PDB file of C-alpha atoms in Angstrom:
ATOM      1  CA  VAL A   1     -12.425   8.694  -3.033  1.00  0.00           C
ATOM      2  CA  GLN A   2     -13.484   5.520  -1.272  1.00  0.00           C
ATOM      3  CA  LEU A   3     -10.890   2.800  -0.767  1.00  0.00           C
ATOM      4  CA  GLN A   4     -11.511  -0.837   0.110  1.00  0.00           C
ATOM      5  CA  ALA A   5      -8.522  -2.957   1.077  1.00  0.00           C
ATOM      6  CA  SER A   6      -8.503  -6.742   1.118  1.00  0.00           C
ATOM      7  CA  GLY A   7      -6.216  -9.752   0.925  1.00  0.00           C
ATOM      8  CA  GLY A   8      -4.681  -9.899   4.368  1.00  0.00           C
ATOM      9  CA  GLY A   9      -4.273 -13.123   6.272  1.00  0.00           C
ATOM     10  CA  LEU A  10      -1.946 -15.471   8.093  1.00  0.00           C
ATOM     11  CA  VAL A  11       1.149 -16.714   6.292  1.00  0.00           C
ATOM     12  CA  GLN A  12       4.368 -18.419   7.311  1.00  0.00           C
ATOM     13  CA  ALA A  13       7.692 -16.646   7.064  1.00  0.00           C
ATOM     14  CA  GLY A  14       9.005 -16.839   3.523  1.00  0.00           C
ATOM     15  CA  GLY A  15       5.516 -16.945   2.090  1.00  0.00           C
ATOM     16  CA  SER A  16       3.613 -14.501  -0.097  1.00  0.00           C
ATOM     17  CA  LEU A  17       0.405 -12.499  -0.037  1.00  0.00           C
ATOM     18  CA  ARG A  18      -1.208 -10.057  -2.433  1.00  0.00           C
ATOM     19  CA  LEU A  19      -3.178  -7.147  -1.084  1.00  0.00           C
ATOM     20  CA  SER A  20      -5.761  -5.330  -3.159  1.00  0.00           C
ATOM     21  CA  CYS A  21      -7.213  -1.855  -2.812  1.00  0.00           C
ATOM     22  CA  ALA A  22     -10.271  -1.038  -4.885  1.00  0.00           C
ATOM     23  CA  ALA A  23     -10.948   2.661  -5.400  1.00  0.00           C
ATOM     24  CA  SER A  24     -14.238   4.302  -6.257  1.00  0.00           C
ATOM     25  CA  GLY A  25     -15.836   7.705  -6.265  1.00  0.00           C
ATOM     26  CA  ARG A  26     -13.733   9.523  -8.828  1.00  0.00           C
ATOM     27  CA  THR A  27     -11.100   9.105 -11.453  1.00  0.00           C
ATOM     28  CA  LEU A  28      -7.643   8.460 -10.074  1.00  0.00           C
ATOM     29  CA  SER A  29      -5.827  10.379 -12.778  1.00  0.00           C
ATOM     30  CA  GLY A  30      -3.420  12.712 -11.038  1.00  0.00           C
ATOM     31  CA  TYR A  31      -3.467  10.731  -7.812  1.00  0.00           C
ATOM     32  CA  GLY A  32      -0.843   8.708  -6.038  1.00  0.00           C
ATOM     33  CA  LEU A  33      -1.884   5.503  -4.327  1.00  0.00           C
ATOM     34  CA  GLY A  34       0.080   4.224  -1.384  1.00  0.00           C
ATOM     35  CA  TRP A  35       0.312   1.428   1.144  1.00  0.00           C
ATOM     36  CA  PHE A  36       1.160   2.021   4.766  1.00  0.00           C
ATOM     37  CA  ARG A  37       1.332  -0.355   7.689  1.00  0.00           C
ATOM     38  CA  GLN A  38       1.019  -0.140  11.428  1.00  0.00           C
ATOM     39  CA  ALA A  39       2.319  -2.785  13.795  1.00  0.00           C
ATOM     40  CA  PRO A  40       1.059  -3.032  17.383  1.00  0.00           C
ATOM     41  CA  GLY A  41       2.529  -0.271  19.506  1.00  0.00           C
ATOM     42  CA  LYS A  42       4.235   1.388  16.554  1.00  0.00           C
ATOM     43  CA  GLU A  43       3.524   4.373  14.347  1.00  0.00           C
ATOM     44  CA  ARG A  44       2.058   4.007  10.902  1.00  0.00           C
ATOM     45  CA  GLU A  45       4.841   3.725   8.337  1.00  0.00           C
ATOM     46  CA  PHE A  46       5.159   4.020   4.590  1.00  0.00           C
ATOM     47  CA  VAL A  47       5.510   0.844   2.542  1.00  0.00           C
ATOM     48  CA  ALA A  48       5.109   1.650  -1.153  1.00  0.00           C
ATOM     49  CA  ALA A  49       3.363   4.051  -3.526  1.00  0.00           C
ATOM     50  CA  ILE A  50       2.564   4.413  -7.205  1.00  0.00           C
ATOM     51  CA  ARG A  51       1.578   7.325  -9.376  1.00  0.00           C
ATOM     52  CA  TRP A  52      -1.671   6.414 -11.081  1.00  0.00           C
ATOM     53  CA  SER A  53      -0.647   8.217 -14.264  1.00  0.00           C
ATOM     54  CA  GLY A  54       2.585   6.788 -15.587  1.00  0.00           C
ATOM     55  CA  GLY A  55       3.077   4.154 -12.909  1.00  0.00           C
ATOM     56  CA  ALA A  56       6.235   5.483 -11.251  1.00  0.00           C
ATOM     57  CA  THR A  57       6.821   3.745  -7.937  1.00  0.00           C
ATOM     58  CA  VAL A  58       8.615   4.332  -4.670  1.00  0.00           C
ATOM     59  CA  TYR A  59       9.362   1.879  -1.849  1.00  0.00           C
ATOM     60  CA  ALA A  60      10.484   1.893   1.733  1.00  0.00           C
ATOM     61  CA  ASP A  61      13.977   0.467   2.095  1.00  0.00           C
ATOM     62  CA  SER A  62      12.664  -2.301   4.331  1.00  0.00           C
ATOM     63  CA  VAL A  63      10.566  -3.824   1.535  1.00  0.00           C
ATOM     64  CA  LYS A  64      12.630  -3.124  -1.585  1.00  0.00           C
ATOM     65  CA  GLY A  65      13.191  -6.276  -3.572  1.00  0.00           C
ATOM     66  CA  ARG A  66      10.432  -8.144  -1.716  1.00  0.00           C
ATOM     67  CA  PHE A  67       7.270  -6.104  -2.318  1.00  0.00           C
ATOM     68  CA  THR A  68       5.879  -4.856  -5.623  1.00  0.00           C
ATOM     69  CA  ILE A  69       3.153  -2.262  -6.042  1.00  0.00           C
ATOM     70  CA  SER A  70       1.109  -2.160  -9.245  1.00  0.00           C
ATOM     71  CA  ARG A  71      -2.215  -0.900 -10.528  1.00  0.00           C
ATOM     72  CA  ASP A  72      -4.953  -1.993 -12.880  1.00  0.00           C
ATOM     73  CA  ASN A  73      -6.458   1.048 -14.542  1.00  0.00           C
ATOM     74  CA  ALA A  74      -9.499  -0.825 -15.816  1.00  0.00           C
ATOM     75  CA  LYS A  75     -10.371  -2.126 -12.366  1.00  0.00           C
ATOM     76  CA  ASN A  76      -9.373   1.040 -10.488  1.00  0.00           C
ATOM     77  CA  THR A  77      -7.393  -1.193  -8.184  1.00  0.00           C
ATOM     78  CA  VAL A  78      -3.904  -1.048  -6.732  1.00  0.00           C
ATOM     79  CA  TYR A  79      -2.083  -4.172  -5.599  1.00  0.00           C
ATOM     80  CA  LEU A  80       0.738  -4.933  -3.208  1.00  0.00           C
ATOM     81  CA  GLN A  81       2.486  -8.204  -3.957  1.00  0.00           C
ATOM     82  CA  MET A  82       4.422  -9.231  -0.875  1.00  0.00           C
ATOM     83  CA  ASN A  83       7.050 -11.967  -1.191  1.00  0.00           C
ATOM     84  CA  SER A  84       9.618 -13.370   1.228  1.00  0.00           C
ATOM     85  CA  LEU A  85       7.502 -12.213   4.121  1.00  0.00           C
ATOM     86  CA  GLU A  86       9.115 -11.859   7.524  1.00  0.00           C
ATOM     87  CA  PRO A  87       7.573 -11.772  11.006  1.00  0.00           C
ATOM     88  CA  GLU A  88       8.551  -8.086  11.100  1.00  0.00           C
ATOM     89  CA  ASP A  89       6.064  -7.482   8.271  1.00  0.00           C
ATOM     90  CA  THR A  90       3.194  -8.303  10.613  1.00  0.00           C
ATOM     91  CA  ALA A  91       0.912  -5.264  10.743  1.00  0.00           C
ATOM     92  CA  VAL A  92      -2.370  -3.793   9.669  1.00  0.00           C
ATOM     93  CA  TYR A  93      -1.907  -2.596   6.111  1.00  0.00           C
ATOM     94  CA  TYR A  94      -3.748   0.484   4.863  1.00  0.00           C
ATOM     95  CA  CYS A  95      -4.164   1.864   1.372  1.00  0.00           C
ATOM     96  CA  ALA A  96      -4.448   5.575   0.819  1.00  0.00           C
ATOM     97  CA  ALA A  97      -4.831   8.127  -1.975  1.00  0.00           C
ATOM     98  CA  ALA A  98      -2.928  11.381  -2.383  1.00  0.00           C
ATOM     99  CA  PRO A  99      -4.489  14.064  -4.617  1.00  0.00           C
ATOM    100  CA  ARG A 100      -1.230  15.867  -5.375  1.00  0.00           C
ATOM    101  CA  VAL A 101       1.199  13.550  -7.041  1.00  0.00           C
ATOM    102  CA  ILE A 102       4.782  14.465  -6.405  1.00  0.00           C
ATOM    103  CA  LEU A 103       6.678  11.207  -6.320  1.00  0.00           C
ATOM    104  CA  SER A 104       9.121  12.363  -3.687  1.00  0.00           C
ATOM    105  CA  SER A 105       6.287  13.230  -1.323  1.00  0.00           C
ATOM    106  CA  LEU A 106       4.401   9.946  -1.595  1.00  0.00           C
ATOM    107  CA  GLY A 107       6.309   8.522   1.353  1.00  0.00           C
ATOM    108  CA  LEU A 108       4.786  11.077   3.691  1.00  0.00           C
ATOM    109  CA  LEU A 109       1.689  10.274   5.716  1.00  0.00           C
ATOM    110  CA  SER A 110       0.578  13.903   5.417  1.00  0.00           C
ATOM    111  CA  SER A 111       0.370  13.675   1.604  1.00  0.00           C
ATOM    112  CA  TYR A 112      -2.666  11.396   1.760  1.00  0.00           C
ATOM    113  CA  ALA A 113      -6.214  12.671   1.995  1.00  0.00           C
ATOM    114  CA  TYR A 114      -8.157   9.430   1.711  1.00  0.00           C
ATOM    115  CA  TRP A 115      -7.703   6.201   3.631  1.00  0.00           C
ATOM    116  CA  GLY A 116      -9.208   2.771   3.420  1.00  0.00           C
ATOM    117  CA  GLN A 117      -9.854   0.449   6.289  1.00  0.00           C
ATOM    118  CA  GLY A 118      -6.941  -1.768   7.185  1.00  0.00           C
ATOM    119  CA  THR A 119      -6.327  -5.391   6.399  1.00  0.00           C
ATOM    120  CA  LEU A 120      -4.347  -7.506   8.841  1.00  0.00           C
ATOM    121  CA  VAL A 121      -1.253  -9.368   7.722  1.00  0.00           C
ATOM    122  CA  THR A 122       0.228 -11.820  10.193  1.00  0.00           C
ATOM    123  CA  VAL A 123       3.508 -13.569   9.424  1.00  0.00           C
ATOM    124  CA  SER A 124       4.373 -16.487  11.666  1.00  0.00           C
ATOM    125  CA  SER A 125       7.934 -17.615  12.296  1.00  0.00           C
TER     126      SER A 125
END
């Protein structure tokens, strides 16, 4: 699975951005797709994930109510709509694919076998 993330940029606090992650190489049926982020000097952390089949989602507590993950089956693309952005959301955002889809495990870095390149999100105060 090849993953290509895009949509990052500079936005003021309170603003919105939508990240996209286009997948190719195989069907995503049975996969989970997730977003992680890594701020300077910090470890990579889970943001949100979605089961490709059925669309069940899971979110980190820090983004619940502000971020929404979704997918477009026809385009083989997963999105992360980010609203009410805060300076603390500044990070490089990565999309990833997990071949074994157990919803409760999609928050774990170790569940993911495929990673895209990151896209930088900068939120100014």
